[in-house]
Amino acid sequence: AAAEDEEEFEVTAHIKTALDALTAEPVATERTQEAIPPYWMERHASAFEDELGKLAAEREPYTAIIDAQGVAHSSKDVLGRSNALVHGFRARGLQKGDVIAMAVANEPSALELFMAVAQAGWFLVPINWHLTAPEIAYILEDSGAKAIVCSDRFTDVVARACDEAHLPADARFCTAPAAGFRDFSEIVDAQPTSTPPDRLCGSVMNYTSGTTG
């Protein structure tokens, strides 16, 4: 038990170091992407990825995620897919400061997207799947999202929102096969899992629901 506690502490310390690198200075909020200076992104992206790489290398057998189907995903696999997402989205034209929206359930893709955005200089907009299509459309338009990733549970409302926001069909991805959406796996297929070049620190850009006031 003591050994397990010590290992858990070490893993937590690695994650904390990575998060500290991301939160060492103020980050952007809605529509203030320019608030993050390039030198900040360049410096902290390296620290973030170095710590994640260290964790993956040291804890290769370590299970980072157990999904809803009971499938275990190692830290090495999760990091590799996040790297592949950077390569894949860049191949589709995403550049520094671009926005990716996501409306996903509790699944590995959420963490993989966060880790990809955090090292590519992009912004990740998590969308509450309880929102209506017009509300989601507003967020897509206001944030300037270049792509959206959703779970198959939410394709109906997300499709209506994308239509309203005029988000192109080839920018709509689903984590499972779904009509009207490209397969999320297309982004990582044939992409390397190596550390992407020219890393820049990105951030989550949250939109509040507006129901608390």
JSON list of C-alpha atoms in Angstrom, two decimals:
[
{"chain": "A", "resi": 1, "resn": "ALA", "atom": "CA", "xyz": [0.00, 0.00, 0.00]},
{"chain": "A", "resi": 2, "resn": "ALA", "atom": "CA", "xyz": [2.85, 2.36, 0.86]},
{"chain": "A", "resi": 3, "resn": "ALA", "atom": "CA", "xyz": [4.50, 1.71, -2.50]},
{"chain": "A", "resi": 4, "resn": "GLU", "atom": "CA", "xyz": [1.24, 2.41, -4.30]},
{"chain": "A", "resi": 5, "resn": "ASP", "atom": "CA", "xyz": [0.80, 5.65, -2.39]},
{"chain": "A", "resi": 6, "resn": "GLU", "atom": "CA", "xyz": [4.34, 6.69, -3.29]},
{"chain": "A", "resi": 7, "resn": "GLU", "atom": "CA", "xyz": [3.76, 5.93, -6.99]},
{"chain": "A", "resi": 8, "resn": "GLU", "atom": "CA", "xyz": [0.49, 7.87, -6.97]},
{"chain": "A", "resi": 9, "resn": "PHE", "atom": "CA", "xyz": [2.30, 10.83, -5.38]},
{"chain": "A", "resi": 10, "resn": "GLU", "atom": "CA", "xyz": [5.02, 10.75, -8.03]},
{"chain": "A", "resi": 11, "resn": "VAL", "atom": "CA", "xyz": [2.50, 10.66, -10.89]},
{"chain": "A", "resi": 12, "resn": "THR", "atom": "CA", "xyz": [0.52, 13.48, -9.31]},
{"chain": "A", "resi": 13, "resn": "ALA", "atom": "CA", "xyz": [3.72, 15.53, -8.97]},
{"chain": "A", "resi": 14, "resn": "HIS", "atom": "CA", "xyz": [4.43, 15.15, -12.69]},
{"chain": "A", "resi": 15, "resn": "ILE", "atom": "CA", "xyz": [0.92, 16.29, -13.59]},
{"chain": "A", "resi": 16, "resn": "LYS", "atom": "CA", "xyz": [1.09, 19.20, -11.16]},
{"chain": "A", "resi": 17, "resn": "THR", "atom": "CA", "xyz": [4.37, 20.36, -12.71]},
{"chain": "A", "resi": 18, "resn": "ALA", "atom": "CA", "xyz": [2.78, 20.32, -16.16]},
{"chain": "A", "resi": 19, "resn": "LEU", "atom": "CA", "xyz": [-0.27, 22.23, -14.96]},
{"chain": "A", "resi": 20, "resn": "ASP", "atom": "CA", "xyz": [1.90, 24.75, -13.11]},
{"chain": "A", "resi": 21, "resn": "ALA", "atom": "CA", "xyz": [3.70, 25.44, -16.40]},
{"chain": "A", "resi": 22, "resn": "LEU", "atom": "CA", "xyz": [0.36, 26.22, -17.98]},
{"chain": "A", "resi": 23, "resn": "THR", "atom": "CA", "xyz": [-0.93, 28.44, -15.19]},
{"chain": "A", "resi": 24, "resn": "ALA", "atom": "CA", "xyz": [2.23, 30.30, -14.24]},
{"chain": "A", "resi": 25, "resn": "GLU", "atom": "CA", "xyz": [0.90, 33.47, -15.87]},
{"chain": "A", "resi": 26, "resn": "PRO", "atom": "CA", "xyz": [-2.58, 34.72, -16.82]},
{"chain": "A", "resi": 27, "resn": "VAL", "atom": "CA", "xyz": [-4.20, 32.99, -19.77]},
{"chain": "A", "resi": 28, "resn": "ALA", "atom": "CA", "xyz": [-6.83, 34.08, -22.26]},
{"chain": "A", "resi": 29, "resn": "THR", "atom": "CA", "xyz": [-10.56, 34.22, -21.71]},
{"chain": "A", "resi": 30, "resn": "GLU", "atom": "CA", "xyz": [-13.36, 34.67, -24.24]},
{"chain": "A", "resi": 31, "resn": "ARG", "atom": "CA", "xyz": [-12.25, 36.49, -27.40]},
{"chain": "A", "resi": 32, "resn": "THR", "atom": "CA", "xyz": [-8.89, 37.54, -25.90]},
{"chain": "A", "resi": 33, "resn": "GLN", "atom": "CA", "xyz": [-6.63, 35.06, -27.66]},
{"chain": "A", "resi": 34, "resn": "GLU", "atom": "CA", "xyz": [-4.10, 37.80, -28.37]},
{"chain": "A", "resi": 35, "resn": "ALA", "atom": "CA", "xyz": [-3.57, 38.25, -24.64]},
{"chain": "A", "resi": 36, "resn": "ILE", "atom": "CA", "xyz": [-1.06, 35.37, -24.60]},
{"chain": "A", "resi": 37, "resn": "PRO", "atom": "CA", "xyz": [2.28, 36.68, -25.88]},
{"chain": "A", "resi": 38, "resn": "PRO", "atom": "CA", "xyz": [4.32, 34.36, -28.13]},
{"chain": "A", "resi": 39, "resn": "TYR", "atom": "CA", "xyz": [7.24, 34.14, -25.68]},
{"chain": "A", "resi": 40, "resn": "TRP", "atom": "CA", "xyz": [4.87, 32.77, -22.99]},
{"chain": "A", "resi": 41, "resn": "MET", "atom": "CA", "xyz": [3.54, 30.06, -25.30]},
{"chain": "A", "resi": 42, "resn": "GLU", "atom": "CA", "xyz": [6.98, 29.08, -26.54]},
{"chain": "A", "resi": 43, "resn": "ARG", "atom": "CA", "xyz": [8.43, 28.80, -23.04]},
{"chain": "A", "resi": 44, "resn": "HIS", "atom": "CA", "xyz": [5.61, 26.91, -21.36]},
{"chain": "A", "resi": 45, "resn": "ALA", "atom": "CA", "xyz": [4.71, 24.60, -24.24]},
{"chain": "A", "resi": 46, "resn": "SER", "atom": "CA", "xyz": [8.15, 23.07, -23.94]},
{"chain": "A", "resi": 47, "resn": "ALA", "atom": "CA", "xyz": [7.83, 22.64, -20.17]},
{"chain": "A", "resi": 48, "resn": "PHE", "atom": "CA", "xyz": [4.37, 21.11, -20.53]},
{"chain": "A", "resi": 49, "resn": "GLU", "atom": "CA", "xyz": [5.35, 18.60, -23.19]},
{"chain": "A", "resi": 50, "resn": "ASP", "atom": "CA", "xyz": [8.62, 17.71, -21.47]},
{"chain": "A", "resi": 51, "resn": "GLU", "atom": "CA", "xyz": [6.77, 16.77, -18.29]},
{"chain": "A", "resi": 52, "resn": "LEU", "atom": "CA", "xyz": [4.13, 14.78, -20.17]},
{"chain": "A", "resi": 53, "resn": "GLY", "atom": "CA", "xyz": [6.86, 13.00, -22.13]},
{"chain": "A", "resi": 54, "resn": "LYS", "atom": "CA", "xyz": [8.70, 12.21, -18.92]},
{"chain": "A", "resi": 55, "resn": "LEU", "atom": "CA", "xyz": [5.53, 10.79, -17.39]},
{"chain": "A", "resi": 56, "resn": "ALA", "atom": "CA", "xyz": [4.86, 8.63, -20.46]},
{"chain": "A", "resi": 57, "resn": "ALA", "atom": "CA", "xyz": [8.44, 7.36, -20.56]},
{"chain": "A", "resi": 58, "resn": "GLU", "atom": "CA", "xyz": [8.72, 6.61, -16.86]},
{"chain": "A", "resi": 59, "resn": "ARG", "atom": "CA", "xyz": [5.23, 5.15, -16.50]},
{"chain": "A", "resi": 60, "resn": "GLU", "atom": "CA", "xyz": [4.76, 3.44, -19.85]},
{"chain": "A", "resi": 61, "resn": "PRO", "atom": "CA", "xyz": [2.69, 0.62, -18.31]},
{"chain": "A", "resi": 62, "resn": "TYR", "atom": "CA", "xyz": [0.80, 3.15, -16.20]},
{"chain": "A", "resi": 63, "resn": "THR", "atom": "CA", "xyz": [-2.92, 3.29, -16.98]},
{"chain": "A", "resi": 64, "resn": "ALA", "atom": "CA", "xyz": [-3.88, 6.90, -17.56]},
{"chain": "A", "resi": 65, "resn": "ILE", "atom": "CA", "xyz": [-7.54, 6.34, -18.52]},
{"chain": "A", "resi": 66, "resn": "ILE", "atom": "CA", "xyz": [-10.11, 3.57, -18.21]},
{"chain": "A", "resi": 67, "resn": "ASP", "atom": "CA", "xyz": [-12.95, 4.41, -20.57]},
{"chain": "A", "resi": 68, "resn": "ALA", "atom": "CA", "xyz": [-16.65, 3.63, -20.23]},
{"chain": "A", "resi": 69, "resn": "GLN", "atom": "CA", "xyz": [-16.18, 0.30, -22.01]},
{"chain": "A", "resi": 70, "resn": "GLY", "atom": "CA", "xyz": [-13.51, -0.72, -19.51]},
{"chain": "A", "resi": 71, "resn": "VAL", "atom": "CA", "xyz": [-10.63, -0.32, -21.97]},
{"chain": "A", "resi": 72, "resn": "ALA", "atom": "CA", "xyz": [-7.39, 0.84, -20.38]},
{"chain": "A", "resi": 73, "resn": "HIS", "atom": "CA", "xyz": [-5.33, 3.53, -22.13]},
{"chain": "A", "resi": 74, "resn": "SER", "atom": "CA", "xyz": [-1.70, 3.93, -21.10]},
{"chain": "A", "resi": 75, "resn": "SER", "atom": "CA", "xyz": [-0.07, 7.30, -20.59]},
{"chain": "A", "resi": 76, "resn": "LYS", "atom": "CA", "xyz": [2.14, 6.56, -23.60]},
{"chain": "A", "resi": 77, "resn": "ASP", "atom": "CA", "xyz": [-0.89, 5.91, -25.83]},
{"chain": "A", "resi": 78, "resn": "VAL", "atom": "CA", "xyz": [-2.72, 9.04, -24.67]},
{"chain": "A", "resi": 79, "resn": "LEU", "atom": "CA", "xyz": [0.33, 11.22, -25.24]},
{"chain": "A", "resi": 80, "resn": "GLY", "atom": "CA", "xyz": [0.95, 9.64, -28.64]},
{"chain": "A", "resi": 81, "resn": "ARG", "atom": "CA", "xyz": [-2.61, 10.31, -29.78]},
{"chain": "A", "resi": 82, "resn": "SER", "atom": "CA", "xyz": [-2.44, 13.91, -28.56]},
{"chain": "A", "resi": 83, "resn": "ASN", "atom": "CA", "xyz": [0.74, 14.37, -30.60]},
{"chain": "A", "resi": 84, "resn": "ALA", "atom": "CA", "xyz": [-0.94, 12.81, -33.63]},
{"chain": "A", "resi": 85, "resn": "LEU", "atom": "CA", "xyz": [-3.87, 15.19, -33.22]},
{"chain": "A", "resi": 86, "resn": "VAL", "atom": "CA", "xyz": [-1.49, 18.14, -33.48]},
{"chain": "A", "resi": 87, "resn": "HIS", "atom": "CA", "xyz": [0.04, 16.75, -36.66]},
{"chain": "A", "resi": 88, "resn": "GLY", "atom": "CA", "xyz": [-3.39, 15.92, -38.07]},
{"chain": "A", "resi": 89, "resn": "PHE", "atom": "CA", "xyz": [-5.07, 19.24, -37.36]},
{"chain": "A", "resi": 90, "resn": "ARG", "atom": "CA", "xyz": [-2.04, 21.13, -38.67]},
{"chain": "A", "resi": 91, "resn": "ALA", "atom": "CA", "xyz": [-2.26, 19.09, -41.87]},
{"chain": "A", "resi": 92, "resn": "ARG", "atom": "CA", "xyz": [-5.84, 20.37, -42.15]},
{"chain": "A", "resi": 93, "resn": "GLY", "atom": "CA", "xyz": [-4.67, 23.97, -41.91]},
{"chain": "A", "resi": 94, "resn": "LEU", "atom": "CA", "xyz": [-5.06, 24.88, -38.24]},
{"chain": "A", "resi": 95, "resn": "GLN", "atom": "CA", "xyz": [-2.64, 27.59, -37.16]},
{"chain": "A", "resi": 96, "resn": "LYS", "atom": "CA", "xyz": [-1.57, 29.33, -33.98]},
{"chain": "A", "resi": 97, "resn": "GLY", "atom": "CA", "xyz": [-4.50, 30.95, -32.20]},
{"chain": "A", "resi": 98, "resn": "ASP", "atom": "CA", "xyz": [-7.18, 28.85, -33.91]},
{"chain": "A", "resi": 99, "resn": "VAL", "atom": "CA", "xyz": [-10.09, 27.42, -31.94]},
{"chain": "A", "resi": 100, "resn": "ILE", "atom": "CA", "xyz": [-11.37, 23.85, -31.63]},
{"chain": "A", "resi": 101, "resn": "ALA", "atom": "CA", "xyz": [-14.74, 23.28, -29.98]},
{"chain": "A", "resi": 102, "resn": "MET", "atom": "CA", "xyz": [-15.75, 20.03, -28.35]},
{"chain": "A", "resi": 103, "resn": "ALA", "atom": "CA", "xyz": [-19.01, 18.57, -27.08]},
{"chain": "A", "resi": 104, "resn": "VAL", "atom": "CA", "xyz": [-17.93, 15.18, -25.85]},
{"chain": "A", "resi": 105, "resn": "ALA", "atom": "CA", "xyz": [-19.01, 12.82, -23.11]},
{"chain": "A", "resi": 106, "resn": "ASN", "atom": "CA", "xyz": [-16.66, 11.41, -20.50]},
{"chain": "A", "resi": 107, "resn": "GLU", "atom": "CA", "xyz": [-14.23, 9.77, -22.92]},
{"chain": "A", "resi": 108, "resn": "PRO", "atom": "CA", "xyz": [-10.49, 9.77, -23.72]},
{"chain": "A", "resi": 109, "resn": "SER", "atom": "CA", "xyz": [-10.87, 12.20, -26.62]},
{"chain": "A", "resi": 110, "resn": "ALA", "atom": "CA", "xyz": [-11.52, 15.04, -24.18]},
{"chain": "A", "resi": 111, "resn": "LEU", "atom": "CA", "xyz": [-8.13, 14.64, -22.51]},
{"chain": "A", "resi": 112, "resn": "GLU", "atom": "CA", "xyz": [-6.40, 14.00, -25.83]},
{"chain": "A", "resi": 113, "resn": "LEU", "atom": "CA", "xyz": [-7.82, 17.22, -27.27]},
{"chain": "A", "resi": 114, "resn": "PHE", "atom": "CA", "xyz": [-6.77, 19.20, -24.20]},
{"chain": "A", "resi": 115, "resn": "MET", "atom": "CA", "xyz": [-3.23, 17.84, -24.42]},
{"chain": "A", "resi": 116, "resn": "ALA", "atom": "CA", "xyz": [-3.06, 18.57, -28.15]},
{"chain": "A", "resi": 117, "resn": "VAL", "atom": "CA", "xyz": [-4.30, 22.14, -27.80]},
{"chain": "A", "resi": 118, "resn": "ALA", "atom": "CA", "xyz": [-1.97, 22.76, -24.87]},
{"chain": "A", "resi": 119, "resn": "GLN", "atom": "CA", "xyz": [1.11, 22.23, -27.02]},
{"chain": "A", "resi": 120, "resn": "ALA", "atom": "CA", "xyz": [-0.08, 23.63, -30.36]},
{"chain": "A", "resi": 121, "resn": "GLY", "atom": "CA", "xyz": [-1.02, 27.22, -29.51]},
{"chain": "A", "resi": 122, "resn": "TRP", "atom": "CA", "xyz": [-4.73, 26.61, -30.08]},
{"chain": "A", "resi": 123, "resn": "PHE", "atom": "CA", "xyz": [-7.78, 27.24, -27.90]},
{"chain": "A", "resi": 124, "resn": "LEU", "atom": "CA", "xyz": [-10.17, 24.52, -26.80]},
{"chain": "A", "resi": 125, "resn": "VAL", "atom": "CA", "xyz": [-13.79, 25.51, -26.20]},
{"chain": "A", "resi": 126, "resn": "PRO", "atom": "CA", "xyz": [-15.67, 22.89, -24.16]},
{"chain": "A", "resi": 127, "resn": "ILE", "atom": "CA", "xyz": [-19.40, 23.06, -24.91]},
{"chain": "A", "resi": 128, "resn": "ASN", "atom": "CA", "xyz": [-22.06, 21.99, -22.44]},
{"chain": "A", "resi": 129, "resn": "TRP", "atom": "CA", "xyz": [-24.09, 19.37, -24.28]},
{"chain": "A", "resi": 130, "resn": "HIS", "atom": "CA", "xyz": [-27.23, 20.44, -22.39]},
{"chain": "A", "resi": 131, "resn": "LEU", "atom": "CA", "xyz": [-27.30, 23.65, -24.45]},
{"chain": "A", "resi": 132, "resn": "THR", "atom": "CA", "xyz": [-29.70, 24.14, -27.34]},
{"chain": "A", "resi": 133, "resn": "ALA", "atom": "CA", "xyz": [-28.62, 24.32, -30.97]},
{"chain": "A", "resi": 134, "resn": "PRO", "atom": "CA", "xyz": [-28.89, 28.15, -31.14]},
{"chain": "A", "resi": 135, "resn": "GLU", "atom": "CA", "xyz": [-26.80, 28.47, -27.97]},
{"chain": "A", "resi": 136, "resn": "ILE", "atom": "CA", "xyz": [-24.12, 26.16, -29.33]},
{"chain": "A", "resi": 137, "resn": "ALA", "atom": "CA", "xyz": [-24.22, 28.00, -32.66]},
{"chain": "A", "resi": 138, "resn": "TYR", "atom": "CA", "xyz": [-23.58, 31.29, -30.85]},
{"chain": "A", "resi": 139, "resn": "ILE", "atom": "CA", "xyz": [-20.49, 29.84, -29.16]},
{"chain": "A", "resi": 140, "resn": "LEU", "atom": "CA", "xyz": [-19.18, 28.44, -32.44]},
{"chain": "A", "resi": 141, "resn": "GLU", "atom": "CA", "xyz": [-19.59, 31.80, -34.17]},
{"chain": "A", "resi": 142, "resn": "ASP", "atom": "CA", "xyz": [-18.38, 33.97, -31.30]},
{"chain": "A", "resi": 143, "resn": "SER", "atom": "CA", "xyz": [-15.26, 31.87, -30.65]},
{"chain": "A", "resi": 144, "resn": "GLY", "atom": "CA", "xyz": [-14.43, 31.57, -34.34]},
{"chain": "A", "resi": 145, "resn": "ALA", "atom": "CA", "xyz": [-14.16, 27.78, -34.06]},
{"chain": "A", "resi": 146, "resn": "LYS", "atom": "CA", "xyz": [-12.40, 26.15, -37.00]},
{"chain": "A", "resi": 147, "resn": "ALA", "atom": "CA", "xyz": [-13.55, 22.64, -36.06]},
{"chain": "A", "resi": 148, "resn": "ILE", "atom": "CA", "xyz": [-15.77, 20.81, -33.62]},
{"chain": "A", "resi": 149, "resn": "VAL", "atom": "CA", "xyz": [-15.48, 17.33, -32.12]},
{"chain": "A", "resi": 150, "resn": "CYS", "atom": "CA", "xyz": [-18.53, 15.69, -30.57]},
{"chain": "A", "resi": 151, "resn": "SER", "atom": "CA", "xyz": [-19.74, 12.36, -29.22]},
{"chain": "A", "resi": 152, "resn": "ASP", "atom": "CA", "xyz": [-22.34, 10.43, -31.19]},
{"chain": "A", "resi": 153, "resn": "ARG", "atom": "CA", "xyz": [-24.90, 11.12, -28.44]},
{"chain": "A", "resi": 154, "resn": "PHE", "atom": "CA", "xyz": [-24.90, 14.79, -29.38]},
{"chain": "A", "resi": 155, "resn": "THR", "atom": "CA", "xyz": [-24.78, 14.74, -33.17]},
{"chain": "A", "resi": 156, "resn": "ASP", "atom": "CA", "xyz": [-28.36, 15.93, -33.69]},
{"chain": "A", "resi": 157, "resn": "VAL", "atom": "CA", "xyz": [-28.05, 19.15, -31.71]},
{"chain": "A", "resi": 158, "resn": "VAL", "atom": "CA", "xyz": [-24.46, 19.75, -32.83]},
{"chain": "A", "resi": 159, "resn": "ALA", "atom": "CA", "xyz": [-25.38, 19.29, -36.50]},
{"chain": "A", "resi": 160, "resn": "ARG", "atom": "CA", "xyz": [-28.16, 21.87, -36.21]},
{"chain": "A", "resi": 161, "resn": "ALA", "atom": "CA", "xyz": [-25.78, 24.25, -34.45]},
{"chain": "A", "resi": 162, "resn": "CYS", "atom": "CA", "xyz": [-23.12, 23.80, -37.12]},
{"chain": "A", "resi": 163, "resn": "ASP", "atom": "CA", "xyz": [-25.65, 24.50, -39.85]},
{"chain": "A", "resi": 164, "resn": "GLU", "atom": "CA", "xyz": [-26.75, 27.68, -38.08]},
{"chain": "A", "resi": 165, "resn": "ALA", "atom": "CA", "xyz": [-23.14, 28.77, -37.53]},
{"chain": "A", "resi": 166, "resn": "HIS", "atom": "CA", "xyz": [-22.19, 27.85, -41.13]},
{"chain": "A", "resi": 167, "resn": "LEU", "atom": "CA", "xyz": [-19.40, 25.54, -39.97]},
{"chain": "A", "resi": 168, "resn": "PRO", "atom": "CA", "xyz": [-18.32, 23.49, -43.01]},
{"chain": "A", "resi": 169, "resn": "ALA", "atom": "CA", "xyz": [-19.13, 19.79, -43.13]},
{"chain": "A", "resi": 170, "resn": "ASP", "atom": "CA", "xyz": [-15.44, 18.88, -43.32]},
{"chain": "A", "resi": 171, "resn": "ALA", "atom": "CA", "xyz": [-14.84, 20.65, -40.00]},
{"chain": "A", "resi": 172, "resn": "ARG", "atom": "CA", "xyz": [-17.32, 18.48, -38.08]},
{"chain": "A", "resi": 173, "resn": "PHE", "atom": "CA", "xyz": [-15.90, 15.40, -36.37]},
{"chain": "A", "resi": 174, "resn": "CYS", "atom": "CA", "xyz": [-17.50, 12.70, -34.27]},
{"chain": "A", "resi": 175, "resn": "THR", "atom": "CA", "xyz": [-15.73, 10.24, -31.98]},
{"chain": "A", "resi": 176, "resn": "ALA", "atom": "CA", "xyz": [-17.87, 7.43, -33.46]},
{"chain": "A", "resi": 177, "resn": "PRO", "atom": "CA", "xyz": [-19.21, 6.90, -36.98]},
{"chain": "A", "resi": 178, "resn": "ALA", "atom": "CA", "xyz": [-22.14, 9.28, -37.55]},
{"chain": "A", "resi": 179, "resn": "ALA", "atom": "CA", "xyz": [-23.96, 10.63, -40.58]},
{"chain": "A", "resi": 180, "resn": "GLY", "atom": "CA", "xyz": [-22.92, 14.17, -41.48]},
{"chain": "A", "resi": 181, "resn": "PHE", "atom": "CA", "xyz": [-19.69, 13.99, -39.49]},
{"chain": "A", "resi": 182, "resn": "ARG", "atom": "CA", "xyz": [-16.17, 12.94, -40.31]},
{"chain": "A", "resi": 183, "resn": "ASP", "atom": "CA", "xyz": [-14.67, 10.23, -38.12]},
{"chain": "A", "resi": 184, "resn": "PHE", "atom": "CA", "xyz": [-12.45, 11.67, -35.39]},
{"chain": "A", "resi": 185, "resn": "SER", "atom": "CA", "xyz": [-9.93, 8.91, -36.08]},
{"chain": "A", "resi": 186, "resn": "GLU", "atom": "CA", "xyz": [-9.28, 10.44, -39.51]},
{"chain": "A", "resi": 187, "resn": "ILE", "atom": "CA", "xyz": [-7.32, 13.20, -37.81]},
{"chain": "A", "resi": 188, "resn": "VAL", "atom": "CA", "xyz": [-4.77, 10.84, -36.31]},
{"chain": "A", "resi": 189, "resn": "ASP", "atom": "CA", "xyz": [-4.70, 8.15, -39.03]},
{"chain": "A", "resi": 190, "resn": "ALA", "atom": "CA", "xyz": [-1.28, 7.90, -40.67]},
{"chain": "A", "resi": 191, "resn": "GLN", "atom": "CA", "xyz": [0.02, 10.69, -38.44]},
{"chain": "A", "resi": 192, "resn": "PRO", "atom": "CA", "xyz": [3.21, 10.27, -36.37]},
{"chain": "A", "resi": 193, "resn": "THR", "atom": "CA", "xyz": [2.99, 10.07, -32.59]},
{"chain": "A", "resi": 194, "resn": "SER", "atom": "CA", "xyz": [6.26, 11.94, -32.19]},
{"chain": "A", "resi": 195, "resn": "THR", "atom": "CA", "xyz": [6.54, 15.30, -30.44]},
{"chain": "A", "resi": 196, "resn": "PRO", "atom": "CA", "xyz": [5.33, 18.02, -32.84]},
{"chain": "A", "resi": 197, "resn": "PRO", "atom": "CA", "xyz": [7.79, 20.73, -33.87]},
{"chain": "A", "resi": 198, "resn": "ASP", "atom": "CA", "xyz": [7.27, 24.42, -33.11]},
{"chain": "A", "resi": 199, "resn": "ARG", "atom": "CA", "xyz": [5.26, 23.82, -29.94]},
{"chain": "A", "resi": 200, "resn": "LEU", "atom": "CA", "xyz": [3.25, 26.72, -28.53]},
{"chain": "A", "resi": 201, "resn": "CYS", "atom": "CA", "xyz": [1.23, 26.72, -25.35]},
{"chain": "A", "resi": 202, "resn": "GLY", "atom": "CA", "xyz": [-2.53, 26.84, -25.86]},
{"chain": "A", "resi": 203, "resn": "SER", "atom": "CA", "xyz": [-5.40, 27.13, -23.43]},
{"chain": "A", "resi": 204, "resn": "VAL", "atom": "CA", "xyz": [-8.98, 26.23, -22.65]},
{"chain": "A", "resi": 205, "resn": "MET", "atom": "CA", "xyz": [-11.41, 29.06, -23.45]},
{"chain": "A", "resi": 206, "resn": "ASN", "atom": "CA", "xyz": [-14.57, 28.59, -21.41]},
{"chain": "A", "resi": 207, "resn": "TYR", "atom": "CA", "xyz": [-18.00, 30.01, -22.08]},
{"chain": "A", "resi": 208, "resn": "THR", "atom": "CA", "xyz": [-20.36, 30.23, -19.12]},
{"chain": "A", "resi": 209, "resn": "SER", "atom": "CA", "xyz": [-23.94, 29.04, -19.43]},
{"chain": "A", "resi": 210, "resn": "GLY", "atom": "CA", "xyz": [-25.41, 32.32, -18.22]},
{"chain": "A", "resi": 211, "resn": "THR", "atom": "CA", "xyz": [-27.90, 30.51, -15.99]},
{"chain": "A", "resi": 212, "resn": "THR", "atom": "CA", "xyz": [-26.38, 31.57, -12.67]},
{"chain": "A", "resi": 213, "resn": "GLY", "atom": "CA", "xyz": [-27.22, 35.27, -12.91]}
]
